[in-house]
Short mmCIF file of C-alpha atoms in Angstrom, two decimals:
data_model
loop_
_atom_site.label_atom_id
_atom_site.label_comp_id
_atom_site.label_asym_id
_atom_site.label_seq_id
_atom_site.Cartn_x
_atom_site.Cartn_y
_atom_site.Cartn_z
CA UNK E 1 100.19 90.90 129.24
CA UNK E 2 101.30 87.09 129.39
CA UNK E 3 105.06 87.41 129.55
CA UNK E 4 105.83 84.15 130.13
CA UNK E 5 106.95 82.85 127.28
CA UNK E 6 107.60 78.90 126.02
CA UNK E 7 111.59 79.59 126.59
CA UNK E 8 110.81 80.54 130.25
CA UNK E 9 108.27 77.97 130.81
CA UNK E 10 110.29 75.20 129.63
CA UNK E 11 113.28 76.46 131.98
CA UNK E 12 111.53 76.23 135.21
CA UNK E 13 110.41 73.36 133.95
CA UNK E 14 113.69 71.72 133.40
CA UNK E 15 114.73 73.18 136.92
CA UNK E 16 111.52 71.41 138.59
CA UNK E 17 112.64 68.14 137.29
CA UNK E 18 116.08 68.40 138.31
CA UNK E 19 114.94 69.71 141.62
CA UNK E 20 112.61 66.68 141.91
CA UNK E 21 115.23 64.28 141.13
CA UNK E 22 117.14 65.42 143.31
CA UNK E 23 114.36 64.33 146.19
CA UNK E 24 113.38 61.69 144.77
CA UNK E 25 116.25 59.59 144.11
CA UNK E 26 116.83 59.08 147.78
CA UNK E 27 113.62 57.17 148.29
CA UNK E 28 114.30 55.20 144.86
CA UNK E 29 118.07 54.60 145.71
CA UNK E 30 117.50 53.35 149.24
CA UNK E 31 118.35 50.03 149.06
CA UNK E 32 122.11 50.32 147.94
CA UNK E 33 122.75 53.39 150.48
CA UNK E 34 121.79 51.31 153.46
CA UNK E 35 123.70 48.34 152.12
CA UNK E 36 126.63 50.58 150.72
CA UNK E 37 127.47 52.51 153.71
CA UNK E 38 126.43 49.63 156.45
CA UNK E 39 123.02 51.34 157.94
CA UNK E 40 119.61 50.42 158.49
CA UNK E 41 117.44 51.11 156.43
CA UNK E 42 115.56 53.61 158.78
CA UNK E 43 118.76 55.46 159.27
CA UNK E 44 119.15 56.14 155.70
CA UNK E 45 115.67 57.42 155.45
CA UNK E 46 117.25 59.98 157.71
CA UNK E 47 118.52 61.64 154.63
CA UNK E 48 114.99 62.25 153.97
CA UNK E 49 113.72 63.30 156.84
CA UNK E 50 116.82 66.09 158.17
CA UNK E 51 116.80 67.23 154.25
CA UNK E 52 112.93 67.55 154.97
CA UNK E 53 112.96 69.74 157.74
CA UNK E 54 115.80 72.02 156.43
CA UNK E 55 113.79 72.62 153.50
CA UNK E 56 110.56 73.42 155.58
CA UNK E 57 112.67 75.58 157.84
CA UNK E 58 114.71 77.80 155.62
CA UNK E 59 111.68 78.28 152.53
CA UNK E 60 110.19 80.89 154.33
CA UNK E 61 113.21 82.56 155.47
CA UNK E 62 115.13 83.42 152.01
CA UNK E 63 111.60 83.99 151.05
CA UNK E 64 111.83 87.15 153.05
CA UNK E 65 115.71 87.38 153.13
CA UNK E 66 116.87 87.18 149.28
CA UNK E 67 113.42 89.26 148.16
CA UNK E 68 115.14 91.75 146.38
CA UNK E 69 117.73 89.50 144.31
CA UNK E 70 117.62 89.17 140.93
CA UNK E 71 115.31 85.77 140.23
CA UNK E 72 118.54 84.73 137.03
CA UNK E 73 121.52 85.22 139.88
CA UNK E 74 119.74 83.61 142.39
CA UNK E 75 118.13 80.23 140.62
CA UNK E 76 121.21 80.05 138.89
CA UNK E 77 123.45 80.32 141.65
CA UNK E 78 121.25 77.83 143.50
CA UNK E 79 121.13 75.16 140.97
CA UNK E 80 124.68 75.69 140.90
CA UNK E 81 124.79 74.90 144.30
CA UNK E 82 122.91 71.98 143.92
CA UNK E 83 124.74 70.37 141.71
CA UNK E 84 128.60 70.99 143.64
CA UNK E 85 126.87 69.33 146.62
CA UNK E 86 125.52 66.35 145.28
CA UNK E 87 128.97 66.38 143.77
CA UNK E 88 130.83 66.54 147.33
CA UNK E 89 128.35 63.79 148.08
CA UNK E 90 130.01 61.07 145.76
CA UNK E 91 133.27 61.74 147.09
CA UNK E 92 132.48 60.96 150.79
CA UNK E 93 132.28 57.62 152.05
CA UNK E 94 131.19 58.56 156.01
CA UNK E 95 127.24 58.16 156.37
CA UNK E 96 127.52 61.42 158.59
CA UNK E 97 129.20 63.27 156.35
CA UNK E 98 127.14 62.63 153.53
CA UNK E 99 124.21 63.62 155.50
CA UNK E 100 125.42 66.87 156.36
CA UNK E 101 126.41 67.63 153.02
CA UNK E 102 122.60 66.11 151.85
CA UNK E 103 121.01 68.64 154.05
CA UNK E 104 122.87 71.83 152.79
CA UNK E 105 122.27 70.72 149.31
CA UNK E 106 118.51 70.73 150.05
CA UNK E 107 118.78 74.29 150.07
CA UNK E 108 118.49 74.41 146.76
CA UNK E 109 114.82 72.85 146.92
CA UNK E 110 113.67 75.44 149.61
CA UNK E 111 114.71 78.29 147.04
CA UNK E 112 114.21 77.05 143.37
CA UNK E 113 110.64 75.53 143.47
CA UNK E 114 108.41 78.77 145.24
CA UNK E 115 110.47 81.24 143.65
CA UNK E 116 110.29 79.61 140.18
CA UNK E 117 106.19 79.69 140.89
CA UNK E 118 106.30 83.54 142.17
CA UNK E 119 107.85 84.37 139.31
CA UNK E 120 105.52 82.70 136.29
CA UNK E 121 102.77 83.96 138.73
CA UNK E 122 103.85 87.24 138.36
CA UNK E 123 104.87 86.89 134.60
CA UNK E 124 101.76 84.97 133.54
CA UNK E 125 98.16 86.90 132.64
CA UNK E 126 95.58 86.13 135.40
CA UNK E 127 93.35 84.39 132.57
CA UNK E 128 96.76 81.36 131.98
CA UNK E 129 97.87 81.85 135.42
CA UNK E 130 96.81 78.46 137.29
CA UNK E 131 97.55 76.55 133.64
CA UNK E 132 100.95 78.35 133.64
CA UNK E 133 102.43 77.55 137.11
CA UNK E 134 100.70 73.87 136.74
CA UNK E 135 102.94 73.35 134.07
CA UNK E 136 106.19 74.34 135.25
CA UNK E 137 105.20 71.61 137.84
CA UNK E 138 105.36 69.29 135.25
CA UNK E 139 108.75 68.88 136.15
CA UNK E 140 108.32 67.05 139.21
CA UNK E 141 105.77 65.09 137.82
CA UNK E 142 108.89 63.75 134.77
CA UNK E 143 111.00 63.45 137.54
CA UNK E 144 108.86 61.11 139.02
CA UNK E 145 108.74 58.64 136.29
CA UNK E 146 112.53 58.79 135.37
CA UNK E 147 114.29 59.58 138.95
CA UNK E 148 112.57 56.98 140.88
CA UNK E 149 112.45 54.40 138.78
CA UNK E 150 115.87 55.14 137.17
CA UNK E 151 117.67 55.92 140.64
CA UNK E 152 116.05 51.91 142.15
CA UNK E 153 117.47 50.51 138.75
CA UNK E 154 120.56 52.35 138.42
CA UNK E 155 121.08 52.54 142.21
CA UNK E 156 120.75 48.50 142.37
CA UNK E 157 122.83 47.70 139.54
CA UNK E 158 125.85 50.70 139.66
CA UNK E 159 124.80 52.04 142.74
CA UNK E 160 123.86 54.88 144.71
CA UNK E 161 127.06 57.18 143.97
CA UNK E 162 126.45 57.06 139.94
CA UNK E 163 122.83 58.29 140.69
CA UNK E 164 124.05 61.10 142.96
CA UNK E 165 126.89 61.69 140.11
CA UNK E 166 124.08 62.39 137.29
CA UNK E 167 122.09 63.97 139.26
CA UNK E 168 125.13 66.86 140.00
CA UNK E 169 125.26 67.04 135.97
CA UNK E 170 122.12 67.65 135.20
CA UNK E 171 121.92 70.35 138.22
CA UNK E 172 124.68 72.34 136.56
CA UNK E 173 122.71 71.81 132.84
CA UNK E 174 119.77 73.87 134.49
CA UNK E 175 121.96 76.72 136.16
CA UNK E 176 123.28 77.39 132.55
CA UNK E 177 120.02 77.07 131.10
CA UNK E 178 118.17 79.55 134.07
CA UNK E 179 121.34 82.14 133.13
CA UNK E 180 120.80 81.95 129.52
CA UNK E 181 116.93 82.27 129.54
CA UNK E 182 115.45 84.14 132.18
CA UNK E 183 115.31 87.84 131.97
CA UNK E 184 117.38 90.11 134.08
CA UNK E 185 115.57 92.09 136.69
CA UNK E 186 112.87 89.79 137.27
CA UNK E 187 112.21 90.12 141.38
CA UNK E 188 108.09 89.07 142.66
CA UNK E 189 107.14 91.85 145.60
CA UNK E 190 108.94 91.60 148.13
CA UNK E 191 107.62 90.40 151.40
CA UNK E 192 107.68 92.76 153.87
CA UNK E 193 106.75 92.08 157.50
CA UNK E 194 103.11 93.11 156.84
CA UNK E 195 102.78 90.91 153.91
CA UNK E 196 103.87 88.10 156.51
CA UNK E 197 101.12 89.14 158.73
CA UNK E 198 98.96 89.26 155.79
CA UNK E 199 99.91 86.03 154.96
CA UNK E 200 99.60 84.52 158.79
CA UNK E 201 96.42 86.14 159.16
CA UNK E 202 94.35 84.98 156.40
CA UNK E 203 92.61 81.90 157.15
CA UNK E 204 91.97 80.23 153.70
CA UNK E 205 95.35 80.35 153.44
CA UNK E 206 96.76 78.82 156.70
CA UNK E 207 94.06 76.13 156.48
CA UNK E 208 94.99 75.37 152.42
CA UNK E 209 98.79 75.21 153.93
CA UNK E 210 97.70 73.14 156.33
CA UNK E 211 96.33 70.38 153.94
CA UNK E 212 99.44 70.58 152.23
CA UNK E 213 101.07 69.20 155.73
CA UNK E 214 98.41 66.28 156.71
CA UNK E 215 99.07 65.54 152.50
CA UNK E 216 102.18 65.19 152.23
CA UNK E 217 103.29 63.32 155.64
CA UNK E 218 100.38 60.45 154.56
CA UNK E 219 101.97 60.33 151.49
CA UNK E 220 105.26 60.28 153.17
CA UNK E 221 104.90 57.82 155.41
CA UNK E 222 105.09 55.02 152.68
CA UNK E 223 106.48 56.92 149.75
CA UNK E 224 109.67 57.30 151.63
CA UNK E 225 110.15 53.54 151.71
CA UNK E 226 108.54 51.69 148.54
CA UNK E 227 111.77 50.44 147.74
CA UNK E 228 112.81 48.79 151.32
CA UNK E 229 108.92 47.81 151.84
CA UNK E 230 108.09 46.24 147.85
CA UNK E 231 111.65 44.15 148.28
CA UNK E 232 110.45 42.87 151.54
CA UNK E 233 106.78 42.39 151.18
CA UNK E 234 106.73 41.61 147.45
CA UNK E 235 110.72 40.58 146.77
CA UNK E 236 110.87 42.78 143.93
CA UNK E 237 113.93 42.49 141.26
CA UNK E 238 115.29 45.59 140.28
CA UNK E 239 113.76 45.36 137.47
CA UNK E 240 110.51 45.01 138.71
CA UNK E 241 111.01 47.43 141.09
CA UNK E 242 111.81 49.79 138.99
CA UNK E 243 109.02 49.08 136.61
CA UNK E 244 106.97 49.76 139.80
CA UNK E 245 108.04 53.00 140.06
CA UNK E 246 107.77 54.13 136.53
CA UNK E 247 103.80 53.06 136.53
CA UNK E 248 103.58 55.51 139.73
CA UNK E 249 105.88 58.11 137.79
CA UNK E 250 103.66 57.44 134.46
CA UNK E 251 100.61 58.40 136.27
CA UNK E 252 102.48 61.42 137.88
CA UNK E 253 102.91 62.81 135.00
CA UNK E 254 99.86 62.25 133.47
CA UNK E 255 97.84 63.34 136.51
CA UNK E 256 99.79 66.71 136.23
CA UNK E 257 99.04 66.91 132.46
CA UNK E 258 95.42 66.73 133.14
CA UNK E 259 95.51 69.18 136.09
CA UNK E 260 97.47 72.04 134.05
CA UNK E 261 94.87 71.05 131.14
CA UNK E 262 91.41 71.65 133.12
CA UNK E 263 92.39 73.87 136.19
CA UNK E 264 91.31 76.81 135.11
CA UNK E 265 88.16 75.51 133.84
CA UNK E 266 87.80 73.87 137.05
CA UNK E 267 88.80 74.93 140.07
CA UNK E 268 92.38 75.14 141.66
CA UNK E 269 90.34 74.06 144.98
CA UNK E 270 88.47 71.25 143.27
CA UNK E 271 91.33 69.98 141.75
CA UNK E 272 92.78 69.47 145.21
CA UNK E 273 89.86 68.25 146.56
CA UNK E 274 90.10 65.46 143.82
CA UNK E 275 93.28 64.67 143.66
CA UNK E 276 92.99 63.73 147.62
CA UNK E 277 90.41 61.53 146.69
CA UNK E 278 92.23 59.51 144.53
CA UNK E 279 95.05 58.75 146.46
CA UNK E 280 92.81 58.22 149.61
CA UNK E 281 91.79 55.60 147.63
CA UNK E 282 94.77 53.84 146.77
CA UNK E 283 96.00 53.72 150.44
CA UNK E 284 92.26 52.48 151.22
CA UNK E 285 92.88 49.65 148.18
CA UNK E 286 97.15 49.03 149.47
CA UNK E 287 96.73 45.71 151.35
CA UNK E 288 95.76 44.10 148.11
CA UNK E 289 98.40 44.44 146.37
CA UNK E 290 99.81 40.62 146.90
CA UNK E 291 101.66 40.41 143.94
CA UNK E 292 103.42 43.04 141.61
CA UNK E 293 101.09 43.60 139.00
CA UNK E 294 98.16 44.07 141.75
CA UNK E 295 100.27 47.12 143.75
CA UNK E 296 100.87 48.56 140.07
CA UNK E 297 97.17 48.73 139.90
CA UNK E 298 96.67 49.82 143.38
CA UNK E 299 99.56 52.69 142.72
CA UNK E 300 97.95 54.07 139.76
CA UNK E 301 95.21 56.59 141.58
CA UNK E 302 98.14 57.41 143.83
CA UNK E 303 99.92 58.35 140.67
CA UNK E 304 97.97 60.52 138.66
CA UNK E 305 97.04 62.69 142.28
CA UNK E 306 100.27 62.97 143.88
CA UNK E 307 101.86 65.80 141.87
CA UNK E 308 98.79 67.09 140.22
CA UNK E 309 97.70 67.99 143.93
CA UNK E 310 100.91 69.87 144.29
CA UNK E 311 100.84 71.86 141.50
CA UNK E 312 97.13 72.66 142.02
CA UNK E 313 98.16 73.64 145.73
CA UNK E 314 100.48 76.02 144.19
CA UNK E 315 98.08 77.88 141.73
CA UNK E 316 95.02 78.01 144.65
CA UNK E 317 97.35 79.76 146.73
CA UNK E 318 98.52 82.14 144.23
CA UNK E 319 95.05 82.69 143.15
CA UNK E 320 93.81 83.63 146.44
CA UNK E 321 96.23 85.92 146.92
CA UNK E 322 98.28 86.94 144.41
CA UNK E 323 100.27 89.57 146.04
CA UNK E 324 101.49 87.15 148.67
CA UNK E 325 102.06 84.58 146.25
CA UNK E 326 106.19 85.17 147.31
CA UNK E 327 105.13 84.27 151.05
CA UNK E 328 102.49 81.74 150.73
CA UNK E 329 104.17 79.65 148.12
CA UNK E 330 107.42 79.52 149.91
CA UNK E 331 105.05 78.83 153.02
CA UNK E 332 103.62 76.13 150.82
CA UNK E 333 106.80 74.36 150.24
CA UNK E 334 107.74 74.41 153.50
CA UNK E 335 104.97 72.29 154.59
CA UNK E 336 105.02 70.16 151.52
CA UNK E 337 108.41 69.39 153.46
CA UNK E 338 107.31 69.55 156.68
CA UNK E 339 105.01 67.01 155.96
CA UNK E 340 107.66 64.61 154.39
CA UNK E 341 109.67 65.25 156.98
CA UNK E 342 106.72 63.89 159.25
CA UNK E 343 106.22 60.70 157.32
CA UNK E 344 109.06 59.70 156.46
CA UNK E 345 110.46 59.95 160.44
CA UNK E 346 106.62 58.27 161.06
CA UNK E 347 107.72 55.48 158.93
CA UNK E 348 110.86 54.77 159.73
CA UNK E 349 109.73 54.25 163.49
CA UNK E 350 106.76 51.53 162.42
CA UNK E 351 109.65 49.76 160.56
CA UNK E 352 112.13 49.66 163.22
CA UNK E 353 109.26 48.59 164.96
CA UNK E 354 108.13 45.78 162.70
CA UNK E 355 105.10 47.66 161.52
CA UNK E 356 105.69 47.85 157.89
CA UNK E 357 102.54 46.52 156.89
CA UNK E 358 100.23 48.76 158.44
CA UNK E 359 102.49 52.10 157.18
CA UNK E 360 99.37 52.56 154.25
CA UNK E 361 96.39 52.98 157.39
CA UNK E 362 98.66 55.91 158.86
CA UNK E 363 99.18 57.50 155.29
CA UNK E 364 95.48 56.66 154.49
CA UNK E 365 94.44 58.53 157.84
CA UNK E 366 96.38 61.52 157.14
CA UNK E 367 94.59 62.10 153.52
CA UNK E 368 91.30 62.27 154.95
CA UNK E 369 92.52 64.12 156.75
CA UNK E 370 93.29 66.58 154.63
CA UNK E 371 90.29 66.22 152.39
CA UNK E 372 88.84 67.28 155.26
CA UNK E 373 90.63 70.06 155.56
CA UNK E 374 90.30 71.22 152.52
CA UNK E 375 86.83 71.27 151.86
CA UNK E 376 86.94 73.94 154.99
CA UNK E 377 89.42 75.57 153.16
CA UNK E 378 87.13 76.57 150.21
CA UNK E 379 83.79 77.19 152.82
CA UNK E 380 86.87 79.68 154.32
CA UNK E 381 87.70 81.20 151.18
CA UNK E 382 83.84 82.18 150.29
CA UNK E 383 83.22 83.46 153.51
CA UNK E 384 86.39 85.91 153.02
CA UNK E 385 85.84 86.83 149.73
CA UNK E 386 81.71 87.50 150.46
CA UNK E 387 82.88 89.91 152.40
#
């Protein structure tokens, strides 16, 4: 039976996007942190990389450690959470303090995001599974064409403080919202120690975790600093870097809207596999983009892969094994931050070594990478399952 209805759908979507504004203003906000607070701008991409690795870190732990809680206490307590921080945030004016207070906010991420997909994996039929937990996904893919764009324009104009400020609002919206709509008692399997073994043991799923990684840390590796590197390659206005970002966001979303349309028809595996291709290509295409409405162009196969591959990433591992979707999921997110963590620490050491312009060959390198990778994946998965 499908229990997951529009009212729970829509909440996790909500959540997503709030959660993935919350990442993604940082990279779209850049500009007035370094310039507010007196840093480079390499140092505040630190925000994004120690965030990063606490996220890939703890994911897998309360995984494991808050299993048997109630999925309404815990989301809402954690978006909660999510919003006091970010709260705390405005209120500080040391760069240390703010990134301490950054990184235990990020807990929220590591929680929120695989335990939102556990559940509408468990709650969904198996027939409107992958279409269900593609959808929820959504989120990230809205948050993509309002945070960015709105947290460069706003973050440029009334800087990086008002950003953080709506972004603690809308936090608390969502923990109301979880508490009012999701159903009491809701709690995926737990994972024991043998599901973690499972879990660790089973190839296709290491190696579809691992794509995740090389993924995300190509993507990373420029993503992280579009604002710093279109201002100084391109000298973007606000406005048209923020117009910039909403093309990338646009085709975010729409990317996702196609995914959660056509995955179940084809593939959660091919749908990876395809979304890697396309933004292989735009990193291939990135050097020529001299001129604003070029690296629109060049940003739009980026776009419509980025999240789509995500979400699809999601929904292959819970349909491989649905029993450890709790483990593998949270595993999942861990290297989707992981891999952030790598790229955007990668590119913050070619800028503060004056390589800037060559930050798309190292993104560009790590999605074949994973294309790669991925196509092993599936050759994994048929072996296992022909067994």
């Amino acid at each position: 039976m499908n229990r997951a209805t529009p009212a729970v759908l829509w909440c996790f979507l909500f959540g997503n996007f709030v959660i993935g504004l919350g990442v993604l203003m940082v990279p779209g906000s850049l500009n007035d942190i370094s310039r507010d607070l007196q840093i480079s701008v390499a140092q505040a991409g630190f925000l994004i990389t120690a965030g990063s690795v606490l996220m890939c870190l703890s994911a897998p732990v309360f995984a494991t450690i808050l299993g048997k809680r109630d999925r309404r206490q815990l989301l809402g307590w954690v978006m909660l959470w999510y919003g006091l921080a970010h709260a705390l945030c405005v209120l500080m004016s040391s760069f240390q303090y703010i990134l301490w207070m950054r990184v235990l906010a990020m807990v929220a991420p590591a929680i929120f995001t695989p335990q939102a997909a556990a559940c509408i994996g468990q709650l969904a039929s198996p027939a409107n599974r992958g279409r269900a937990i593609t959808f929820i996904f959504i989120g990230w893919s809205v948050a993509s064409v309002v945070g960015m764009p709105s947290a460069a324009w706003v973050g440029e104009v009334y800087g990086w403080r008002v950003v953080f400020g709506l972004q603690s609002c809308l936090a608390l919206i969502s923990a109301m919202w979880v508490w009012i709509v999701i159903p009491k008692g809701l709690s995926p399997p737990v994972m024991s120690l043998s599901a973690w073994r499972q879990t660790f043991g089973s190839m296709p799923l290491m190696m579809t975790v691992g794509v995740t990684v090389l993924s995300a840390s190509g993507q990373f590796v420029l993503t992280a600093y579009f604002a710093p590197y279109f201002k100084q390659t391109l000298a973007t206005s606000p406005g048209e870097l923020s117009a910039l970002f909403a093309c990338f966001g646009a085709c975010g979303l729409l990317g996702n809207l196609l995914i959660s349309r056509h995955i179940d028809r084809m593939g959660s595996a091919r749908a990876v596999n395809l979304c890697l291709l396309l933004m292989s290509i735009s990193l291939l295409l990135w050097s020529l983009g001299s001129n604003v409405w070029l690296a629109a162009l060049i940003l739009v196969p980026w776009g419509l892969g980025m999240f789509a591959c995500n979400s699809a990433q999601q929904a292959r591992l819970i349909q491989l094994a649905p029993a450890l979707a709790s483990g593998s999921v949270a595993l999942n997110t861990s290297a989707i931050y992981l891999g952030q963590a790598i790229g955007a620490a990668g590119g913050g050491w070619l800028i503060s070594n004056h390589a800037i312009e060559h930050l798309h060959w190292f993104g560009w390198s790590g999605m074949v990478l994973a294309l790669a990778l991925s196509f092993q994946a599936m050759r994994a998965a048929r072996h296992t399952s022909a067994r």
